Every structure is written in structure tokens, then in C-alpha cells.
mmCIF file of C-alpha atoms and ligand atoms in Angstrom:
data_model
loop_
_atom_site.group_PDB
_atom_site.id
_atom_site.type_symbol
_atom_site.label_atom_id
_atom_site.label_comp_id
_atom_site.label_asym_id
_atom_site.label_seq_id
_atom_site.Cartn_x
_atom_site.Cartn_y
_atom_site.Cartn_z
ATOM 1 C CA MET A 1 115.894 166.208 109.423
ATOM 2 C CA LYS A 2 113.768 165.394 112.475
ATOM 3 C CA LYS A 3 112.584 162.218 110.804
ATOM 4 C CA LEU A 4 116.144 161.223 110.058
ATOM 5 C CA LEU A 5 117.104 161.696 113.699
ATOM 6 C CA ILE A 6 114.189 159.558 114.863
ATOM 7 C CA ILE A 7 115.129 156.795 112.448
ATOM 8 C CA CYS A 8 118.777 156.928 113.549
ATOM 9 C CA SER A 9 117.839 156.727 117.223
ATOM 10 C CA LEU A 10 115.623 153.722 116.501
ATOM 11 C CA PHE A 11 118.642 151.955 115.054
ATOM 12 C CA LEU A 12 120.614 152.737 118.199
ATOM 13 C CA LEU A 13 117.903 151.453 120.542
ATOM 14 C CA PRO A 14 118.918 147.773 120.479
ATOM 15 C CA LEU A 15 122.501 148.815 121.251
ATOM 16 C CA SER A 16 121.547 150.686 124.383
ATOM 17 C CA LEU A 17 119.251 147.854 125.474
ATOM 18 C CA SER A 18 121.987 145.255 125.151
ATOM 19 C CA ALA A 19 124.409 147.498 127.056
ATOM 20 C CA GLN A 20 121.924 147.640 129.897
ATOM 21 C CA ALA A 21 121.482 143.864 129.873
ATOM 22 C CA GLY A 22 125.230 143.353 130.357
ATOM 23 C CA GLY A 23 125.527 145.644 133.344
ATOM 24 C CA GLY A 24 122.330 144.509 135.031
ATOM 25 C CA TYR A 25 124.062 142.332 137.623
ATOM 26 C CA GLY A 26 126.059 145.115 139.205
ATOM 27 C CA ILE A 27 129.356 143.338 138.521
ATOM 28 C CA THR A 28 131.541 143.041 135.455
ATOM 29 C CA LEU A 29 131.090 139.691 133.807
ATOM 30 C CA GLU A 30 134.098 137.908 132.398
ATOM 31 C CA HIS A 31 133.961 136.844 128.770
ATOM 32 C CA ALA A 32 133.294 133.141 128.396
ATOM 33 C CA ASN A 33 135.061 133.093 125.007
ATOM 34 C CA ASN A 34 133.418 129.783 124.242
ATOM 35 C CA ASP A 35 133.082 128.469 120.704
ATOM 36 C CA LEU A 36 130.044 126.416 119.693
ATOM 37 C CA ARG A 37 131.921 124.961 116.751
ATOM 38 C CA ASP A 38 134.555 123.466 119.044
ATOM 39 C CA GLN A 39 133.188 119.935 119.194
ATOM 40 C CA ALA A 40 135.836 118.624 121.586
ATOM 41 C CA SER A 41 134.882 121.399 124.029
ATOM 42 C CA LEU A 42 131.177 120.483 123.773
ATOM 43 C CA GLN A 43 131.998 116.840 124.437
ATOM 44 C CA ARG A 44 134.133 117.701 127.462
ATOM 45 C CA GLY A 45 131.377 120.046 128.633
ATOM 46 C CA ALA A 46 128.790 117.266 128.421
ATOM 47 C CA VAL A 47 130.915 114.912 130.538
ATOM 48 C CA LEU A 48 131.678 117.662 133.074
ATOM 49 C CA PHE A 49 128.005 118.599 133.219
ATOM 50 C CA SER A 50 127.102 114.997 133.904
ATOM 51 C CA ASN A 51 129.745 114.661 136.632
ATOM 52 C CA TYR A 52 129.430 118.025 138.345
ATOM 53 C CA CYS A 53 125.940 119.385 137.704
ATOM 54 C CA MET A 54 123.442 116.597 137.078
ATOM 55 C CA ALA A 55 123.410 115.585 140.729
ATOM 56 C CA CYS A 56 121.212 118.650 141.197
ATOM 57 C CA HIS A 57 120.259 120.140 137.817
ATOM 58 C CA SER A 58 118.274 118.830 134.878
ATOM 59 C CA ILE A 59 118.330 119.999 131.267
ATOM 60 C CA LYS A 60 114.995 118.386 130.586
ATOM 61 C CA TYR A 61 114.138 120.172 127.354
ATOM 62 C CA ILE A 62 116.686 118.121 125.457
ATOM 63 C CA ARG A 63 117.086 114.384 124.911
ATOM 64 C CA TYR A 64 120.261 112.357 124.999
ATOM 65 C CA ASN A 65 120.021 111.314 121.358
ATOM 66 C CA ARG A 66 119.719 114.911 120.174
ATOM 67 C CA ILE A 67 122.857 115.890 122.091
ATOM 68 C CA ALA A 68 124.682 112.852 120.708
ATOM 69 C CA ARG A 69 123.759 113.739 117.129
ATOM 70 C CA ASN A 70 124.807 117.370 117.554
ATOM 71 C CA ILE A 71 128.104 116.948 119.363
ATOM 72 C CA GLY A 72 129.413 113.996 117.387
ATOM 73 C CA TRP A 73 128.739 110.951 119.540
ATOM 74 C CA SER A 74 126.895 107.745 118.744
ATOM 75 C CA ASP A 75 123.864 106.798 120.857
ATOM 76 C CA ASP A 76 125.963 104.211 122.678
ATOM 77 C CA GLU A 77 128.714 106.699 123.393
ATOM 78 C CA ILE A 78 126.424 109.253 125.025
ATOM 79 C CA MET A 79 124.740 106.623 127.170
ATOM 80 C CA GLU A 80 128.142 105.492 128.357
ATOM 81 C CA LYS A 81 129.788 108.912 128.820
ATOM 82 C CA MET A 82 126.932 111.068 130.025
ATOM 83 C CA ALA A 83 124.156 108.800 131.289
ATOM 84 C CA TYR A 84 126.441 106.112 132.729
ATOM 85 C CA GLY A 85 124.176 103.422 131.328
ATOM 86 C CA GLN A 86 121.085 104.732 133.121
ATOM 87 C CA GLY A 87 117.833 105.170 131.192
ATOM 88 C CA ARG A 88 117.235 105.248 127.443
ATOM 89 C CA VAL A 89 118.753 107.358 124.713
ATOM 90 C CA VAL A 90 115.341 108.901 123.937
ATOM 91 C CA ASP A 91 114.956 110.170 127.522
ATOM 92 C CA ASP A 92 115.077 113.850 128.484
ATOM 93 C CA VAL A 93 118.177 114.730 130.474
ATOM 94 C CA GLU A 94 116.828 114.651 134.000
ATOM 95 C CA THR A 95 118.677 115.360 137.219
ATOM 96 C CA ARG A 96 119.861 112.510 139.435
ATOM 97 C CA MET A 97 118.445 114.334 142.453
ATOM 98 C CA LEU A 98 115.530 112.520 144.052
ATOM 99 C CA PRO A 99 112.297 114.527 143.927
ATOM 100 C CA ASP A 100 111.569 116.718 146.970
ATOM 101 C CA ILE A 101 115.059 116.260 148.419
ATOM 102 C CA ALA A 102 116.430 119.546 147.052
ATOM 103 C CA LYS A 103 114.021 121.802 148.861
ATOM 104 C CA GLY A 104 114.910 120.284 152.204
ATOM 105 C CA VAL A 105 118.657 120.419 151.601
ATOM 106 C CA PHE A 106 119.070 123.744 149.804
ATOM 107 C CA GLY A 107 115.901 125.559 150.790
ATOM 108 C CA THR A 108 115.281 126.083 147.084
ATOM 109 C CA GLU A 109 115.118 123.934 144.007
ATOM 110 C CA PRO A 110 118.117 123.933 141.651
ATOM 111 C CA PRO A 111 116.665 125.367 138.435
ATOM 112 C CA ASP A 112 116.489 123.455 135.174
ATOM 113 C CA LEU A 113 119.416 124.725 133.111
ATOM 114 C CA SER A 114 118.041 124.083 129.595
ATOM 115 C CA LEU A 115 117.430 127.751 128.927
ATOM 116 C CA MET A 116 119.812 129.324 131.430
ATOM 117 C CA SER A 117 122.238 130.478 128.741
ATOM 118 C CA ARG A 118 119.354 132.247 126.966
ATOM 119 C CA LEU A 119 118.070 133.756 130.180
ATOM 120 C CA LYS A 120 121.284 135.035 131.693
ATOM 121 C CA GLY A 121 123.903 134.684 128.974
ATOM 122 C CA GLU A 122 127.087 132.678 128.567
ATOM 123 C CA ASP A 123 129.286 135.234 130.316
ATOM 124 C CA TYR A 124 127.013 135.111 133.353
ATOM 125 C CA ILE A 125 127.285 131.313 133.701
ATOM 126 C CA TYR A 126 131.046 131.374 133.172
ATOM 127 C CA THR A 127 131.575 134.143 135.733
ATOM 128 C CA PHE A 128 129.106 132.651 138.237
ATOM 129 C CA LEU A 129 130.851 129.266 138.221
ATOM 130 C CA ARG A 130 134.182 130.903 138.989
ATOM 131 C CA ALA A 131 132.964 133.568 141.403
ATOM 132 C CA TYR A 132 133.188 131.529 144.619
ATOM 133 C CA HIS A 133 135.468 132.785 147.360
ATOM 134 C CA GLU A 134 136.059 131.844 150.954
ATOM 135 C CA THR A 135 134.551 134.188 153.529
ATOM 136 C CA GLU A 136 136.105 135.190 156.848
ATOM 137 C CA ASP A 137 134.110 132.568 158.759
ATOM 138 C CA GLY A 138 135.427 129.818 156.486
ATOM 139 C CA THR A 139 132.320 129.266 154.340
ATOM 140 C CA TRP A 140 131.873 129.909 150.619
ATOM 141 C CA ASP A 141 130.131 132.819 149.001
ATOM 142 C CA ASN A 142 129.653 133.874 145.418
ATOM 143 C CA THR A 143 130.220 137.426 144.183
ATOM 144 C CA VAL A 144 127.726 137.043 141.333
ATOM 145 C CA LEU A 145 124.876 135.528 143.362
ATOM 146 C CA LYS A 146 125.512 136.517 146.950
ATOM 147 C CA GLY A 147 124.406 133.999 149.562
ATOM 148 C CA THR A 148 123.621 131.404 146.894
ATOM 149 C CA ALA A 149 122.383 127.995 147.986
ATOM 150 C CA MET A 150 124.561 126.319 145.337
ATOM 151 C CA PRO A 151 127.826 124.903 146.681
ATOM 152 C CA ASN A 152 131.189 125.581 145.033
ATOM 153 C CA VAL A 153 131.016 122.495 142.851
ATOM 154 C CA LEU A 154 134.158 123.175 140.820
ATOM 155 C CA GLU A 155 136.336 123.531 143.903
ATOM 156 C CA GLY A 156 137.853 120.068 143.377
ATOM 157 C CA ILE A 157 138.883 120.916 139.818
ATOM 158 C CA LYS A 158 140.331 124.235 140.956
ATOM 159 C CA ARG A 159 142.337 122.582 143.672
ATOM 160 C CA HIS A 160 143.714 119.737 141.589
ATOM 161 C CA SER A 161 144.449 121.399 138.269
ATOM 162 C CA THR A 162 146.198 124.410 136.798
ATOM 163 C CA GLU A 163 144.447 127.767 136.446
ATOM 164 C CA GLU A 164 144.147 127.166 132.669
ATOM 165 C CA GLU A 165 142.555 123.752 133.120
ATOM 166 C CA TYR A 166 140.125 125.183 135.644
ATOM 167 C CA GLU A 167 139.193 128.037 133.293
ATOM 168 C CA GLN A 168 138.845 125.597 130.419
ATOM 169 C CA ALA A 169 136.521 123.367 132.461
ATOM 170 C CA ALA A 170 134.246 126.328 133.244
ATOM 171 C CA ARG A 171 134.382 127.366 129.581
ATOM 172 C CA ASP A 172 133.522 123.850 128.356
ATOM 173 C CA ILE A 173 130.519 123.613 130.711
ATOM 174 C CA THR A 174 129.383 127.079 129.592
ATOM 175 C CA ASN A 175 129.833 126.086 125.964
ATOM 176 C CA PHE A 176 127.751 122.967 126.502
ATOM 177 C CA LEU A 177 124.971 124.933 128.252
ATOM 178 C CA SER A 178 125.065 127.513 125.485
ATOM 179 C CA TYR A 179 124.530 124.710 122.964
ATOM 180 C CA VAL A 180 121.689 123.246 125.076
ATOM 181 C CA GLY A 181 120.004 126.675 125.220
ATOM 182 C CA GLU A 182 119.749 126.789 121.431
ATOM 183 C CA PRO A 183 120.582 123.432 119.835
ATOM 184 C CA SER A 184 119.576 124.524 116.348
ATOM 185 C CA LYS A 185 122.204 127.271 116.384
ATOM 186 C CA LEU A 186 124.804 124.626 115.579
ATOM 187 C CA ASP A 187 122.806 123.580 112.519
ATOM 188 C CA ARG A 188 122.416 127.229 111.564
ATOM 189 C CA LEU A 189 126.130 127.960 111.815
ATOM 190 C CA ASP A 190 126.775 124.957 109.621
ATOM 191 C CA LEU A 191 124.035 125.875 107.175
ATOM 192 C CA GLY A 192 125.198 129.506 107.000
ATOM 193 C CA TRP A 193 128.488 128.554 105.365
ATOM 194 C CA LYS A 194 126.756 126.256 102.894
ATOM 195 C CA VAL A 195 124.314 129.018 101.905
ATOM 196 C CA ILE A 196 127.132 131.521 101.401
ATOM 197 C CA ALA A 197 129.141 129.014 99.348
ATOM 198 C CA PHE A 198 126.043 128.341 97.251
ATOM 199 C CA LEU A 199 125.421 132.056 96.700
ATOM 200 C CA LEU A 200 129.038 132.630 95.670
ATOM 201 C CA LEU A 201 128.815 129.759 93.210
ATOM 202 C CA MET A 202 125.573 131.169 91.792
ATOM 203 C CA LEU A 203 127.221 134.575 91.475
ATOM 204 C CA LEU A 204 130.045 133.067 89.481
ATOM 205 C CA LEU A 205 127.657 131.117 87.250
ATOM 206 C CA THR A 206 125.427 134.136 86.583
ATOM 207 C CA TYR A 207 128.474 136.217 85.773
ATOM 208 C CA LEU A 208 129.726 133.627 83.296
ATOM 209 C CA LEU A 209 126.247 133.380 81.813
ATOM 210 C CA LYS A 210 126.049 137.141 81.438
ATOM 211 C CA ARG A 211 129.405 137.171 79.639
ATOM 212 C CA GLU A 212 128.175 134.425 77.363
ATOM 213 C CA TYR A 213 124.949 136.311 76.511
ATOM 214 C CA TRP A 214 126.667 139.613 75.865
ATOM 215 C CA LYS A 215 129.589 138.122 73.949
ATOM 216 C CA ASP A 216 128.164 138.736 70.464
ATOM 217 C CA ILE A 217 126.408 141.999 71.231
ATOM 218 C CA LYS A 218 128.306 145.141 70.487
ATOM 219 C CA HIS A 219 127.964 147.579 73.342
HETATM 220 C C1 HEC B 1 124.718 120.205 145.032
HETATM 221 C C2 HEC B 1 123.723 120.708 144.155
HETATM 222 C C3 HEC B 1 124.167 121.520 142.949
HETATM 223 C C4 HEC B 1 125.119 121.178 142.020
HETATM 224 C C5 HEC B 1 125.961 119.922 141.957
HETATM 225 C C6 HEC B 1 125.129 122.250 141.043
HETATM 226 N N1 HEC B 1 124.211 123.204 141.384
HETATM 227 FE FE1 HEC B 1 123.780 124.878 140.332
HETATM 228 N N2 HEC B 1 122.399 125.391 141.693
HETATM 229 C C7 HEC B 1 122.074 124.667 142.825
HETATM 230 C C8 HEC B 1 121.087 125.389 143.590
HETATM 231 C C9 HEC B 1 120.462 124.940 144.906
HETATM 232 C C10 HEC B 1 120.802 126.568 142.861
HETATM 233 C C11 HEC B 1 119.856 127.699 143.253
HETATM 234 C C12 HEC B 1 120.775 128.740 143.853
HETATM 235 C C13 HEC B 1 120.088 129.889 144.495
HETATM 236 O O1 HEC B 1 118.993 130.253 144.089
HETATM 237 O O2 HEC B 1 120.734 130.443 145.409
HETATM 238 C C14 HEC B 1 121.636 126.539 141.676
HETATM 239 C C15 HEC B 1 121.656 127.534 140.701
HETATM 240 C C16 HEC B 1 122.412 127.487 139.549
HETATM 241 C C17 HEC B 1 122.391 128.494 138.510
HETATM 242 C C18 HEC B 1 121.507 129.734 138.468
HETATM 243 C C19 HEC B 1 122.172 130.884 139.132
HETATM 244 C C20 HEC B 1 121.278 132.077 139.137
HETATM 245 O O3 HEC B 1 121.765 133.144 138.828
HETATM 246 O O4 HEC B 1 120.081 131.959 139.456
HETATM 247 C C21 HEC B 1 123.280 128.105 137.549
HETATM 248 C C22 HEC B 1 123.619 128.830 136.254
HETATM 249 C C23 HEC B 1 123.851 126.862 137.987
HETATM 250 N N3 HEC B 1 123.300 126.521 139.206
HETATM 251 C C24 HEC B 1 124.782 126.164 137.278
HETATM 252 C C25 HEC B 1 125.357 124.978 137.720
HETATM 253 C C26 HEC B 1 126.356 124.255 136.960
HETATM 254 C C27 HEC B 1 126.856 124.633 135.585
HETATM 255 C C28 HEC B 1 126.709 123.180 137.713
HETATM 256 C C29 HEC B 1 127.758 122.161 137.404
HETATM 257 C C30 HEC B 1 129.088 122.660 137.175
HETATM 258 C C31 HEC B 1 125.901 123.222 138.940
HETATM 259 N N4 HEC B 1 125.104 124.331 138.904
HETATM 260 C C32 HEC B 1 125.962 122.273 139.946
HETATM 261 C C33 HEC B 1 122.598 123.465 143.198
HETATM 262 C C34 HEC B 1 123.607 122.793 142.536
#
């Protein structure tokens, strides 16, 4: 009985760990509800990332041509839509910020965002982007990362679009960063269905084969 209890509690351990991870920021995170298989969202996210984030952030662990291949663009398309004709398609996605400028301007360096979705989670990024609010003295603050050095970069979108469009923009950027954090997950999702279809087909074939073998045997 004791053994059984120990085994059961071991199974529950990951659950309690993940619950802790979610509440670790002292605020409730909103659900990003992003979908990696939504290719249009990934493409919008890539363009938004280029326009609103690359001035300061890099995602230097991925190359343009890999993104293009994964989100359904040709090499020419990505260079036009995301790199604006700068650099080569085999380049890592670097920030447009000049070296050493950031420290002077922000007092800290904007982090590389390649692995941010793995580090902090999709819900964190989604909530963080939308957590800016005006303070009493007329400046911006962020409820997720108080006193952050990052400006409210999506303010323009918020001001000039509907609430849904604004939410969608944050979701698309989050979706894109989630993809960047684990590019092979897209391949895996795709492969998963193929493997299951293959296994189902094999099941059918083996069943038919079994019927064939046992047909003449009285049992
Ligand atoms: C004008 C420069 C600038 C732009 C543009 C910018 N950021 Fe940042 N970002 C920063 C700086 C600086 C930090 C470091 C903030 C800090 O430590 O207070 C940061 C930090 C972050 C973090 C980490 C937050 C954390 O918890 O440590 C995320 C995630 C992030 N940015 C996402 C984005 C996304 C997504 C965009 C585009 C929509 C973007 N940023 C655009 C400057 C920028």
C-alpha cells in the first residue's frame, strides 16, 4: 500500500510543478490561445515581429530560410516581407539595433527572443505585451514586468484598431515566437498525424490478414 502511494505521488509531481510554474509571476496570465498550425497567423506574426520588435530584439538562433520553409513562404517572399531586402536568406535573424546603443538608451540590453517562449511560456509573452497601462504621472508601466525598460510598442496598434485586432496582433506575435522557440514542433505535429494514420492502416491490414489466416481453421 505504501509503495502504491509513493508511486501515485510520483505521478502527481509534474502536475504540482507545472502549477507552480504558472503562478510564479504573482499575477494571473491570460491564455494566449495561439495555434501553431495556423499558418496565416504565423505569417502575420513574422511581419509584425519584423515591424515592431526587430528594432530592438534579435531571434538569432534561427535563419530566414528556415522560417520561410516552415511558415509557407518562398525565400524571396521572406526577404521581402520580413527582412525588407536586407542581408541574405541564410542569415540569422539579427536585430536592427546598432551594437552598444541599447545599453545607453534602455540601461539594459533587449534580450534575444529565440527561446523566450520556452523560458517564460506563451501566456507570459501574450500577457506581457498587453499589460501596459498609463500611470498617474503620464508614463507607461507594465503589470507583468514592473518598471520595465521596454516601451509600449503595440500602443499604435491598440490606438488604431479594434480590441479584437489588437488581441489578434499580440496572439500572432506570440504564435510566431512560440514557433521560433521550437521550430521542429511544427514538423512533429505534422508527422504525428502521418504516424497515426500509418498505424491505423497497419491495424486494418493486420486485422484483414488475421481473418485470412484463420478463415479455414475451425475454432
Ligand atoms: C524599443 C526597443 C524595444 C522594442 C521595439 C521591443 N522591445 Fe522587448 N524589450 C526591450 C527591452 C529594453 C527589454 C528588457 C526589459 C527589461 O529588462 O526591463 C525587453 C524585454 C522583452 C521581453 C522579456 C520580458 C521579460 O520578462 O524579461 C519580451 C518577451 C519582449 N521584450 C518582447 C518584445 C516583443 C514581442 C516585441 C515586439 C512586439 C518587443 N519586445 C519590442 C526593448 C524593446
